[in-house]
């Protein structure tokens, strides 16, 4: 299994508070991704990174920011959490640009 | 328009039977990739199989095969000899074209498969 961890695995927070989710990999893969999963929508890409300090927006990036200062870590930040950001968040990594991605275990975030 | 369509929200199959999960896609890009993932009730996303748009043969991985019909824009997953452990949600996903843009996947809404005795 690809070495991907996500922290925290579960979090409950209140509307308006900042939240940071961490994705850590031990595979030295270049590409990293953040998705959210909601019922009826499958997985949707939030942001992705194609190298240290290189990031770009995905399909549902509003309200989210990311940072990647090291190859192994990709952080997702909700500057001011809203109830619509209640979701399961998955991090994924891939060594190649055009092949399969390997997913972390997910983080369940609840915004009250 | 939906880029990935999975029209079967739920399916049942008898153990040891084969089952086909449907996936159609929409792209005008000549270079693309198609993926299938499995998500058991425990929640993790497991990669199953990949098909590139230029691949001449259908992809196979053990009991999984991808029935790729390019002209019809379909990429159905076939699971042979179903097992109880195959009960899960299955997602079809697509990557479109171009290098330099990362491997951005678009997912379908999934098909819930239940394998029965």
PDB file of C-alpha atoms in Angstrom:
ATOM      1  CA  UNK A   1       0.000   0.000   0.000  1.00  0.00           C
ATOM      2  CA  UNK A   2       1.121   3.528  -0.762  1.00  0.00           C
ATOM      3  CA  UNK A   3       2.350   5.320   2.324  1.00  0.00           C
ATOM      4  CA  UNK A   4      -0.234   8.037   2.747  1.00  0.00           C
ATOM      5  CA  UNK A   5      -1.581   9.300   6.010  1.00  0.00           C
ATOM      6  CA  UNK A   6      -4.130  11.978   6.726  1.00  0.00           C
ATOM      7  CA  UNK A   7      -4.611  13.885   9.929  1.00  0.00           C
ATOM      8  CA  UNK A   8      -6.850  14.307  11.704  1.00  0.00           C
ATOM      9  CA  UNK A   9      -9.074  11.398  10.696  1.00  0.00           C
ATOM     10  CA  UNK A  10     -12.136  12.974  12.250  1.00  0.00           C
ATOM     11  CA  UNK A  11     -12.860  16.549  13.187  1.00  0.00           C
ATOM     12  CA  UNK A  12     -15.862  18.477  14.399  1.00  0.00           C
ATOM     13  CA  UNK A  13     -15.622  22.240  14.281  1.00  0.00           C
ATOM     14  CA  UNK A  14     -17.835  25.283  14.342  1.00  0.00           C
ATOM     15  CA  UNK A  15     -18.783  27.615  11.542  1.00  0.00           C
ATOM     16  CA  UNK A  16     -16.265  30.388  11.073  1.00  0.00           C
ATOM     17  CA  UNK A  17     -13.251  28.626  12.541  1.00  0.00           C
ATOM     18  CA  UNK A  18     -10.128  27.872  10.505  1.00  0.00           C
ATOM     19  CA  UNK A  19      -9.311  24.227   9.836  1.00  0.00           C
ATOM     20  CA  UNK A  20      -6.189  22.627   8.408  1.00  0.00           C
ATOM     21  CA  UNK A  21      -6.041  19.070   7.144  1.00  0.00           C
ATOM     22  CA  UNK A  22      -2.713  17.405   6.572  1.00  0.00           C
ATOM     23  CA  UNK A  23      -1.698  14.820   4.016  1.00  0.00           C
ATOM     24  CA  UNK A  24       1.660  13.117   4.477  1.00  0.00           C
ATOM     25  CA  UNK A  25       3.300  10.688   2.058  1.00  0.00           C
ATOM     26  CA  UNK A  26       6.394   8.552   2.302  1.00  0.00           C
ATOM     27  CA  UNK A  27       6.495   7.619  -1.406  1.00  0.00           C
ATOM     28  CA  UNK A  28       8.250  10.728  -2.700  1.00  0.00           C
ATOM     29  CA  UNK A  29       5.572  11.111  -5.375  1.00  0.00           C
ATOM     30  CA  UNK A  30       5.506  14.378  -7.262  1.00  0.00           C
ATOM     31  CA  UNK A  31       1.761  14.814  -7.594  1.00  0.00           C
ATOM     32  CA  UNK A  32      -0.650  15.307  -4.707  1.00  0.00           C
ATOM     33  CA  UNK A  33      -4.373  16.012  -4.718  1.00  0.00           C
ATOM     34  CA  UNK A  34      -7.206  16.949  -2.392  1.00  0.00           C
ATOM     35  CA  UNK A  35     -10.747  15.725  -3.100  1.00  0.00           C
ATOM     36  CA  UNK A  36     -13.997  15.952  -1.249  1.00  0.00           C
ATOM     37  CA  UNK A  37     -16.673  13.263  -1.322  1.00  0.00           C
ATOM     38  CA  UNK A  38     -20.329  14.065  -0.874  1.00  0.00           C
ATOM     39  CA  UNK A  39     -23.387  11.870  -1.434  1.00  0.00           C
ATOM     40  CA  UNK A  40     -24.581  12.035  -5.021  1.00  0.00           C
ATOM     41  CA  UNK A  41     -21.420  13.766  -6.257  1.00  0.00           C
ATOM     42  CA  UNK A  42     -18.706  11.150  -6.209  1.00  0.00           C
ATOM     43  CA  UNK A  43     -15.307  12.716  -5.588  1.00  0.00           C
ATOM     44  CA  UNK A  44     -14.540  16.238  -6.689  1.00  0.00           C
ATOM     45  CA  UNK A  45     -11.093  17.770  -6.998  1.00  0.00           C
ATOM     46  CA  UNK A  46     -10.408  20.745  -4.731  1.00  0.00           C
ATOM     47  CA  UNK A  47      -6.733  21.532  -5.376  1.00  0.00           C
ATOM     48  CA  UNK A  48      -3.698  19.699  -6.591  1.00  0.00           C
ATOM     49  CA  UNK A  49       0.073  20.053  -6.544  1.00  0.00           C
ATOM     50  CA  UNK A  50       2.600  19.140  -9.204  1.00  0.00           C
ATOM     51  CA  UNK A  51       5.654  19.902  -7.120  1.00  0.00           C
ATOM     52  CA  UNK A  52       6.909  21.768  -4.083  1.00  0.00           C
ATOM     53  CA  UNK A  53       5.268  25.193  -4.028  1.00  0.00           C
ATOM     54  CA  UNK A  54       3.440  24.376  -7.282  1.00  0.00           C
ATOM     55  CA  UNK A  55      -0.301  24.166  -6.838  1.00  0.00           C
ATOM     56  CA  UNK A  56      -3.422  24.811  -8.854  1.00  0.00           C
ATOM     57  CA  UNK A  57      -7.174  24.883  -8.450  1.00  0.00           C
ATOM     58  CA  UNK A  58      -9.584  22.090  -9.083  1.00  0.00           C
ATOM     59  CA  UNK A  59     -13.297  21.958  -9.695  1.00  0.00           C
ATOM     60  CA  UNK A  60     -14.462  23.082  -6.234  1.00  0.00           C
ATOM     61  CA  UNK A  61     -11.681  25.306  -4.899  1.00  0.00           C
ATOM     62  CA  UNK A  62     -13.738  28.192  -3.477  1.00  0.00           C
ATOM     63  CA  UNK A  63     -13.236  28.499   0.279  1.00  0.00           C
ATOM     64  CA  UNK A  64     -10.097  26.342   0.276  1.00  0.00           C
ATOM     65  CA  UNK A  65      -6.393  27.027   0.065  1.00  0.00           C
ATOM     66  CA  UNK A  66      -3.430  24.685  -0.051  1.00  0.00           C
ATOM     67  CA  UNK A  67       0.280  24.715   0.575  1.00  0.00           C
ATOM     68  CA  UNK A  68       3.116  22.375  -0.188  1.00  0.00           C
ATOM     69  CA  UNK A  69       6.460  23.375   1.298  1.00  0.00           C
ATOM     70  CA  UNK A  70       7.900  19.848   1.254  1.00  0.00           C
ATOM     71  CA  UNK A  71       7.471  16.940  -1.130  1.00  0.00           C
ATOM     72  CA  UNK A  72       5.889  14.803   1.558  1.00  0.00           C
ATOM     73  CA  UNK A  73       3.280  17.214   2.934  1.00  0.00           C
ATOM     74  CA  UNK A  74       0.232  18.790   1.333  1.00  0.00           C
ATOM     75  CA  UNK A  75      -1.971  20.940   3.555  1.00  0.00           C
ATOM     76  CA  UNK A  76      -5.582  21.881   2.921  1.00  0.00           C
ATOM     77  CA  UNK A  77      -6.913  24.910   4.773  1.00  0.00           C
ATOM     78  CA  UNK A  78     -10.451  26.081   5.242  1.00  0.00           C
ATOM     79  CA  UNK A  79      -9.948  29.706   6.246  1.00  0.00           C
ATOM     80  CA  UNK A  80     -13.437  30.054   7.715  1.00  0.00           C
ATOM     81  CA  UNK A  81     -15.332  26.782   7.756  1.00  0.00           C
ATOM     82  CA  UNK A  82     -18.959  26.679   6.633  1.00  0.00           C
ATOM     83  CA  UNK A  83     -21.567  23.954   6.999  1.00  0.00           C
ATOM     84  CA  UNK A  84     -21.382  23.304   3.243  1.00  0.00           C
ATOM     85  CA  UNK A  85     -17.820  22.127   3.789  1.00  0.00           C
ATOM     86  CA  UNK A  86     -18.987  19.215   5.897  1.00  0.00           C
ATOM     87  CA  UNK A  87     -17.639  16.300   3.885  1.00  0.00           C
ATOM     88  CA  UNK A  88     -15.141  13.488   3.684  1.00  0.00           C
ATOM     89  CA  UNK A  89     -11.799  14.735   2.417  1.00  0.00           C
ATOM     90  CA  UNK A  90      -9.400  12.482   0.581  1.00  0.00           C
ATOM     91  CA  UNK A  91      -5.792  13.093  -0.269  1.00  0.00           C
ATOM     92  CA  UNK A  92      -4.266  11.255  -3.219  1.00  0.00           C
ATOM     93  CA  UNK A  93      -0.784  10.895  -4.672  1.00  0.00           C
ATOM     94  CA  UNK A  94       0.641   9.734  -7.965  1.00  0.00           C
ATOM     95  CA  UNK A  95       4.173   9.314  -9.305  1.00  0.00           C
ATOM     96  CA  UNK A  96       3.198   9.980 -12.871  1.00  0.00           C
ATOM     97  CA  UNK A  97       1.033  12.649 -14.359  1.00  0.00           C
ATOM     98  CA  UNK A  98      -1.224  10.364 -16.332  1.00  0.00           C
ATOM     99  CA  UNK A  99      -1.618   7.208 -14.306  1.00  0.00           C
ATOM    100  CA  UNK A 100      -3.478   5.972 -11.248  1.00  0.00           C
ATOM    101  CA  UNK A 101      -3.707   7.901  -8.024  1.00  0.00           C
ATOM    102  CA  UNK A 102      -3.416   6.288  -4.618  1.00  0.00           C
ATOM    103  CA  UNK A 103      -5.698   7.546  -1.922  1.00  0.00           C
ATOM    104  CA  UNK A 104      -5.274   8.186   1.757  1.00  0.00           C
ATOM    105  CA  UNK A 105      -7.768   6.923   4.333  1.00  0.00           C
ATOM    106  CA  UNK A 106      -9.835  10.107   4.352  1.00  0.00           C
ATOM    107  CA  UNK A 107     -10.788  12.730   6.930  1.00  0.00           C
ATOM    108  CA  UNK A 108     -14.371  13.144   8.032  1.00  0.00           C
ATOM    109  CA  UNK A 109     -15.014  16.826   8.743  1.00  0.00           C
ATOM    110  CA  UNK A 110     -18.195  18.094  10.335  1.00  0.00           C
ATOM    111  CA  UNK A 111     -18.870  21.823  10.507  1.00  0.00           C
ATOM    112  CA  UNK A 112     -21.640  22.727  12.939  1.00  0.00           C
TER     113      UNK A 112
ATOM    114  CA  UNK B   1     -22.935  17.915 -19.395  1.00  0.00           C
ATOM    115  CA  UNK B   2     -21.723  15.120 -17.177  1.00  0.00           C
ATOM    116  CA  UNK B   3     -18.256  13.983 -18.121  1.00  0.00           C
ATOM    117  CA  UNK B   4     -18.666  10.607 -16.445  1.00  0.00           C
ATOM    118  CA  UNK B   5     -22.039   8.897 -16.205  1.00  0.00           C
ATOM    119  CA  UNK B   6     -22.771   5.824 -14.149  1.00  0.00           C
ATOM    120  CA  UNK B   7     -26.423   5.015 -14.693  1.00  0.00           C
ATOM    121  CA  UNK B   8     -26.738   2.154 -12.203  1.00  0.00           C
ATOM    122  CA  UNK B   9     -26.994   3.491  -8.664  1.00  0.00           C
ATOM    123  CA  UNK B  10     -27.281  -0.043  -7.289  1.00  0.00           C
ATOM    124  CA  UNK B  11     -26.813  -3.587  -8.527  1.00  0.00           C
ATOM    125  CA  UNK B  12     -27.114  -7.107  -7.165  1.00  0.00           C
ATOM    126  CA  UNK B  13     -25.207 -10.162  -8.348  1.00  0.00           C
ATOM    127  CA  UNK B  14     -25.073 -13.747  -7.204  1.00  0.00           C
ATOM    128  CA  UNK B  15     -21.800 -15.036  -5.851  1.00  0.00           C
ATOM    129  CA  UNK B  16     -19.587 -16.602  -8.550  1.00  0.00           C
ATOM    130  CA  UNK B  17     -21.480 -14.836 -11.329  1.00  0.00           C
ATOM    131  CA  UNK B  18     -20.006 -12.137 -13.550  1.00  0.00           C
ATOM    132  CA  UNK B  19     -21.268  -8.575 -13.371  1.00  0.00           C
ATOM    133  CA  UNK B  20     -20.852  -5.523 -15.595  1.00  0.00           C
ATOM    134  CA  UNK B  21     -20.849  -2.004 -14.184  1.00  0.00           C
ATOM    135  CA  UNK B  22     -21.589   0.648 -16.757  1.00  0.00           C
ATOM    136  CA  UNK B  23     -19.629   3.833 -17.373  1.00  0.00           C
ATOM    137  CA  UNK B  24     -19.952   6.289 -20.227  1.00  0.00           C
ATOM    138  CA  UNK B  25     -17.785   9.332 -20.670  1.00  0.00           C
ATOM    139  CA  UNK B  26     -17.764  12.550 -22.602  1.00  0.00           C
ATOM    140  CA  UNK B  27     -14.632  14.205 -23.910  1.00  0.00           C
ATOM    141  CA  UNK B  28     -13.384  15.772 -27.102  1.00  0.00           C
ATOM    142  CA  UNK B  29      -9.768  15.254 -26.116  1.00  0.00           C
ATOM    143  CA  UNK B  30      -8.059  12.467 -28.116  1.00  0.00           C
ATOM    144  CA  UNK B  31      -5.780  11.631 -25.188  1.00  0.00           C
ATOM    145  CA  UNK B  32      -7.462  10.519 -22.004  1.00  0.00           C
ATOM    146  CA  UNK B  33      -7.406   7.808 -19.381  1.00  0.00           C
ATOM    147  CA  UNK B  34     -10.144   5.881 -17.670  1.00  0.00           C
ATOM    148  CA  UNK B  35      -9.951   4.458 -14.159  1.00  0.00           C
ATOM    149  CA  UNK B  36     -12.064   2.326 -11.873  1.00  0.00           C
ATOM    150  CA  UNK B  37     -11.916   2.529  -8.098  1.00  0.00           C
ATOM    151  CA  UNK B  38     -13.564   0.448  -5.401  1.00  0.00           C
ATOM    152  CA  UNK B  39     -14.768   1.898  -2.124  1.00  0.00           C
ATOM    153  CA  UNK B  40     -15.770  -0.690   0.494  1.00  0.00           C
ATOM    154  CA  UNK B  41     -17.940   0.243   3.437  1.00  0.00           C
ATOM    155  CA  UNK B  42     -14.761   0.949   5.411  1.00  0.00           C
ATOM    156  CA  UNK B  43     -14.288   4.011   3.222  1.00  0.00           C
ATOM    157  CA  UNK B  44     -10.901   3.675   1.551  1.00  0.00           C
ATOM    158  CA  UNK B  45     -10.518   4.192  -2.190  1.00  0.00           C
ATOM    159  CA  UNK B  46      -8.838   1.278  -3.943  1.00  0.00           C
ATOM    160  CA  UNK B  47      -7.513   1.519  -7.488  1.00  0.00           C
ATOM    161  CA  UNK B  48      -8.649  -1.376  -9.691  1.00  0.00           C
ATOM    162  CA  UNK B  49      -7.833  -0.840 -13.338  1.00  0.00           C
ATOM    163  CA  UNK B  50      -6.694   1.703 -15.925  1.00  0.00           C
ATOM    164  CA  UNK B  51      -7.315   2.087 -19.663  1.00  0.00           C
ATOM    165  CA  UNK B  52      -5.566   4.624 -21.853  1.00  0.00           C
ATOM    166  CA  UNK B  53      -7.349   6.034 -24.868  1.00  0.00           C
ATOM    167  CA  UNK B  54      -4.618   4.803 -27.194  1.00  0.00           C
ATOM    168  CA  UNK B  55      -4.419   1.327 -25.721  1.00  0.00           C
ATOM    169  CA  UNK B  56      -5.249  -1.236 -28.368  1.00  0.00           C
ATOM    170  CA  UNK B  57      -6.378  -3.951 -26.003  1.00  0.00           C
ATOM    171  CA  UNK B  58      -8.852  -3.939 -23.157  1.00  0.00           C
ATOM    172  CA  UNK B  59      -7.187  -3.719 -19.775  1.00  0.00           C
ATOM    173  CA  UNK B  60      -7.334  -6.682 -17.413  1.00  0.00           C
ATOM    174  CA  UNK B  61      -6.265  -7.082 -13.797  1.00  0.00           C
ATOM    175  CA  UNK B  62      -7.049 -10.454 -12.306  1.00  0.00           C
ATOM    176  CA  UNK B  63     -10.843 -10.791 -12.089  1.00  0.00           C
ATOM    177  CA  UNK B  64     -11.329  -7.243 -13.347  1.00  0.00           C
ATOM    178  CA  UNK B  65     -11.483  -6.313 -16.983  1.00  0.00           C
ATOM    179  CA  UNK B  66     -12.429  -3.101 -18.702  1.00  0.00           C
ATOM    180  CA  UNK B  67     -14.685  -3.342 -21.739  1.00  0.00           C
ATOM    181  CA  UNK B  68     -13.478  -0.299 -23.652  1.00  0.00           C
ATOM    182  CA  UNK B  69     -15.643   0.761 -26.586  1.00  0.00           C
ATOM    183  CA  UNK B  70     -14.118   3.962 -27.831  1.00  0.00           C
ATOM    184  CA  UNK B  71     -16.669   4.805 -30.501  1.00  0.00           C
ATOM    185  CA  UNK B  72     -19.481   4.448 -27.982  1.00  0.00           C
ATOM    186  CA  UNK B  73     -17.470   6.253 -25.305  1.00  0.00           C
ATOM    187  CA  UNK B  74     -18.039   3.511 -22.802  1.00  0.00           C
ATOM    188  CA  UNK B  75     -15.663   1.908 -20.322  1.00  0.00           C
ATOM    189  CA  UNK B  76     -17.581  -0.756 -18.485  1.00  0.00           C
ATOM    190  CA  UNK B  77     -16.014  -2.705 -15.629  1.00  0.00           C
ATOM    191  CA  UNK B  78     -16.500  -6.463 -15.723  1.00  0.00           C
ATOM    192  CA  UNK B  79     -15.980  -8.445 -12.545  1.00  0.00           C
ATOM    193  CA  UNK B  80     -15.789 -12.170 -13.117  1.00  0.00           C
ATOM    194  CA  UNK B  81     -16.625 -14.802 -10.495  1.00  0.00           C
ATOM    195  CA  UNK B  82     -18.036 -12.325  -7.963  1.00  0.00           C
ATOM    196  CA  UNK B  83     -17.118 -12.757  -4.329  1.00  0.00           C
ATOM    197  CA  UNK B  84     -18.791 -11.466  -1.185  1.00  0.00           C
ATOM    198  CA  UNK B  85     -15.830  -9.148  -0.713  1.00  0.00           C
ATOM    199  CA  UNK B  86     -16.675  -7.416  -3.977  1.00  0.00           C
ATOM    200  CA  UNK B  87     -19.646  -5.752  -2.299  1.00  0.00           C
ATOM    201  CA  UNK B  88     -18.731  -2.069  -2.418  1.00  0.00           C
ATOM    202  CA  UNK B  89     -19.251   1.215  -4.212  1.00  0.00           C
ATOM    203  CA  UNK B  90     -17.496   1.399  -7.573  1.00  0.00           C
ATOM    204  CA  UNK B  91     -16.425   4.645  -9.187  1.00  0.00           C
ATOM    205  CA  UNK B  92     -15.462   5.310 -12.775  1.00  0.00           C
ATOM    206  CA  UNK B  93     -13.129   8.259 -13.377  1.00  0.00           C
ATOM    207  CA  UNK B  94     -11.516  10.012 -16.324  1.00  0.00           C
ATOM    208  CA  UNK B  95      -8.384  12.040 -16.890  1.00  0.00           C
ATOM    209  CA  UNK B  96      -8.359  14.309 -19.909  1.00  0.00           C
ATOM    210  CA  UNK B  97      -5.367  15.116 -22.068  1.00  0.00           C
ATOM    211  CA  UNK B  98      -2.557  17.395 -21.735  1.00  0.00           C
ATOM    212  CA  UNK B  99       0.669  17.188 -19.932  1.00  0.00           C
ATOM    213  CA  UNK B 100       1.699  19.815 -17.459  1.00  0.00           C
ATOM    214  CA  UNK B 101      -1.715  20.051 -15.946  1.00  0.00           C
ATOM    215  CA  UNK B 102      -1.557  17.287 -13.439  1.00  0.00           C
ATOM    216  CA  UNK B 103      -3.660  14.172 -13.419  1.00  0.00           C
ATOM    217  CA  UNK B 104      -7.013  15.734 -12.644  1.00  0.00           C
ATOM    218  CA  UNK B 105      -9.652  13.071 -12.345  1.00  0.00           C
ATOM    219  CA  UNK B 106     -13.367  13.531 -12.863  1.00  0.00           C
ATOM    220  CA  UNK B 107     -15.423  10.923 -11.055  1.00  0.00           C
ATOM    221  CA  UNK B 108     -18.836   9.487 -11.682  1.00  0.00           C
ATOM    222  CA  UNK B 109     -21.410   9.193  -8.910  1.00  0.00           C
ATOM    223  CA  UNK B 110     -20.761   5.518  -8.373  1.00  0.00           C
ATOM    224  CA  UNK B 111     -22.562   2.166  -8.470  1.00  0.00           C
ATOM    225  CA  UNK B 112     -23.278   0.281  -5.258  1.00  0.00           C
ATOM    226  CA  UNK B 113     -22.715  -3.423  -5.872  1.00  0.00           C
ATOM    227  CA  UNK B 114     -24.015  -6.084  -3.524  1.00  0.00           C
ATOM    228  CA  UNK B 115     -22.957  -9.691  -3.944  1.00  0.00           C
ATOM    229  CA  UNK B 116     -25.437 -12.215  -2.632  1.00  0.00           C
ATOM    230  CA  UNK B 117     -25.079 -15.881  -1.706  1.00  0.00           C
TER     231      UNK B 117
END
